[in-house]
Coordinates of C-alpha atoms in Angstrom, one line a residue:
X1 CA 8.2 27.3 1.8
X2 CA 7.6 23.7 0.9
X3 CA 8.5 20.6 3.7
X4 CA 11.2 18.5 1.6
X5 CA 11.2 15.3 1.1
X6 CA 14.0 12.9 0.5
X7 CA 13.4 9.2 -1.4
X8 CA 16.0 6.7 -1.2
X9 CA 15.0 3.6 -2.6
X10 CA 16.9 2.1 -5.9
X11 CA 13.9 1.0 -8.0
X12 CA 13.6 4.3 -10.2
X13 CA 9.8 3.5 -11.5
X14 CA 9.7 3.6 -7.1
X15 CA 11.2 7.0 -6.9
X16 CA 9.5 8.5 -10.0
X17 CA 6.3 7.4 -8.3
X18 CA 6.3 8.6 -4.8
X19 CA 8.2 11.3 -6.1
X20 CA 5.4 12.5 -8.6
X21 CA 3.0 11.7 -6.0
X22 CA 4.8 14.0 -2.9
X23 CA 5.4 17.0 -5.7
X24 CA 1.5 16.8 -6.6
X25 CA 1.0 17.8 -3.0
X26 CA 2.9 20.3 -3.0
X27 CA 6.6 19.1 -1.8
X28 CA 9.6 19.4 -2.6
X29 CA 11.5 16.3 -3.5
X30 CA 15.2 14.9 -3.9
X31 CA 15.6 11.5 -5.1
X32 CA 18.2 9.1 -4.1
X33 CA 19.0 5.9 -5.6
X34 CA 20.3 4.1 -2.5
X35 CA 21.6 5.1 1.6
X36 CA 25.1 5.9 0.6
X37 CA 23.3 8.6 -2.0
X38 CA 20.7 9.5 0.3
X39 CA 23.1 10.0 3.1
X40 CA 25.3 12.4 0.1
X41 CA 22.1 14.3 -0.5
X42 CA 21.4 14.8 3.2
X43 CA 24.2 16.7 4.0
X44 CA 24.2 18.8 0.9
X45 CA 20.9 19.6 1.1
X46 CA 20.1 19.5 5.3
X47 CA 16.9 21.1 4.9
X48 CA 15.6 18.0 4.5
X49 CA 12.1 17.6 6.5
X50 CA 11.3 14.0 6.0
X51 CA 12.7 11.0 4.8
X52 CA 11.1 8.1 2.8
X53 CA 13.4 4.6 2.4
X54 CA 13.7 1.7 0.8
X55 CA 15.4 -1.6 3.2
X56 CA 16.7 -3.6 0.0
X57 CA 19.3 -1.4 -2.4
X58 CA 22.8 -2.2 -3.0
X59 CA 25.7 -0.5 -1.9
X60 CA 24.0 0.7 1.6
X61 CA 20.6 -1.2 2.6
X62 CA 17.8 1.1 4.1
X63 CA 18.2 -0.4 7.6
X64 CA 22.3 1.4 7.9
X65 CA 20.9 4.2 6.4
X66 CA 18.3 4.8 9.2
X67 CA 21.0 3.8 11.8
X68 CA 23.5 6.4 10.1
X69 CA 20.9 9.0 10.0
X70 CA 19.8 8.5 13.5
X71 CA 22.9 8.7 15.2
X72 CA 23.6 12.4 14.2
X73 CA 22.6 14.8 16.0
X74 CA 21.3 17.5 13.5
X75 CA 19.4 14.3 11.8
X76 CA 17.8 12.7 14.7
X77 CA 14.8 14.1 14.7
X78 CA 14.0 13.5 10.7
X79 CA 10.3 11.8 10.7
X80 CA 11.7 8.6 8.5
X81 CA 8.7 6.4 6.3
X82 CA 10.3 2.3 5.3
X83 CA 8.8 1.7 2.0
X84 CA 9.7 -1.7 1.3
X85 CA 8.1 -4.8 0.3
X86 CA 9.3 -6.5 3.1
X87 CA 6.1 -6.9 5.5
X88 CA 7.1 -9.6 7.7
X89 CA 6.4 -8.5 11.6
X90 CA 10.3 -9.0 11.9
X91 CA 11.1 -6.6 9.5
X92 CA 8.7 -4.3 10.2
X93 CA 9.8 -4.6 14.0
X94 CA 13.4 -4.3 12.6
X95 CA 12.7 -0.8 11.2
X96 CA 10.9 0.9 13.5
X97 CA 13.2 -0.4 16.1
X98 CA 16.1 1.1 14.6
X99 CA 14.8 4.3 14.3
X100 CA 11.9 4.7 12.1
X101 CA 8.6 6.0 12.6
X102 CA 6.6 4.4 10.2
X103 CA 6.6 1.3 8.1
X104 CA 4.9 0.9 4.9
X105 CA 4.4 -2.1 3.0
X106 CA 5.1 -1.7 -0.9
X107 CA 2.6 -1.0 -2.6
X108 CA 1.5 1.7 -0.7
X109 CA -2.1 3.2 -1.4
X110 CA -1.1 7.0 -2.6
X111 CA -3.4 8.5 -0.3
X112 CA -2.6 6.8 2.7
X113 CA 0.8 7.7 1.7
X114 CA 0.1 11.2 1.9
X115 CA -1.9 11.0 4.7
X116 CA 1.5 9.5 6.7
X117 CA 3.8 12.2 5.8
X118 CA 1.6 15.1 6.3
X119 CA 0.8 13.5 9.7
X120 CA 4.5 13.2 10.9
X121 CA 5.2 16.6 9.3
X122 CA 2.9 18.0 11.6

């Protein structure tokens, strides 16, 4: 059975990337186009194994996504990736602080990528 992988970020060239990219390994994927879809997605779907997000998308930024996410019970322990183009220390202190447990700075090299998930997939 293949580890799922949700991606919530509202750039779809984003999504159709790391989505092409997670499915050549060998995942499963779900696309979302911003929190308020991802969280939609989530709870149908709750066999979701990991989560990769975006900070910047309308309607619900990355950063209440993670909060939301984290503060249920049957999601707490989701390994969540930030793929954003924010890089500042604050922002990257920002998400991992609220609950992610890795932050990667857009563009991300594919195979470091890879590396990351399968790592926090265990």
């Amino acid at each position: 059975m293949p580890k799922h992988i949700l991606i919530v970020d509202d750039s779809k060239t984003v999504r159709n990337l790391v989505a092409f990219i997670m499915r050549k390994e060998g995942f499963k994927v779900t696309a979302a186009e911003d929190g308020l879809d991802g969280l939609e997605k989530l709870y149908v779907d709750s066999q979701v194994d990991l989560i990769i997000t975006d900070i910047n998308m309308p309607r619900m930024d990355g950063i209440t996504f993670i909060k939301t996410v984290r503060e249920q019970d049957s999601y707490r322990d989701i390994p969540i990736v930030v793929l954003s183009t924010e890089g500042e220390d604050r922002d990257i202190h920002a998400g991992l602080s609220i609950g992610a447990n890795l932050y990667m700075v857009k563009p991300a090299q594919p195979e470091i990528m890879v590396r990351n998930v399968k790592m926090l997939l265990g």
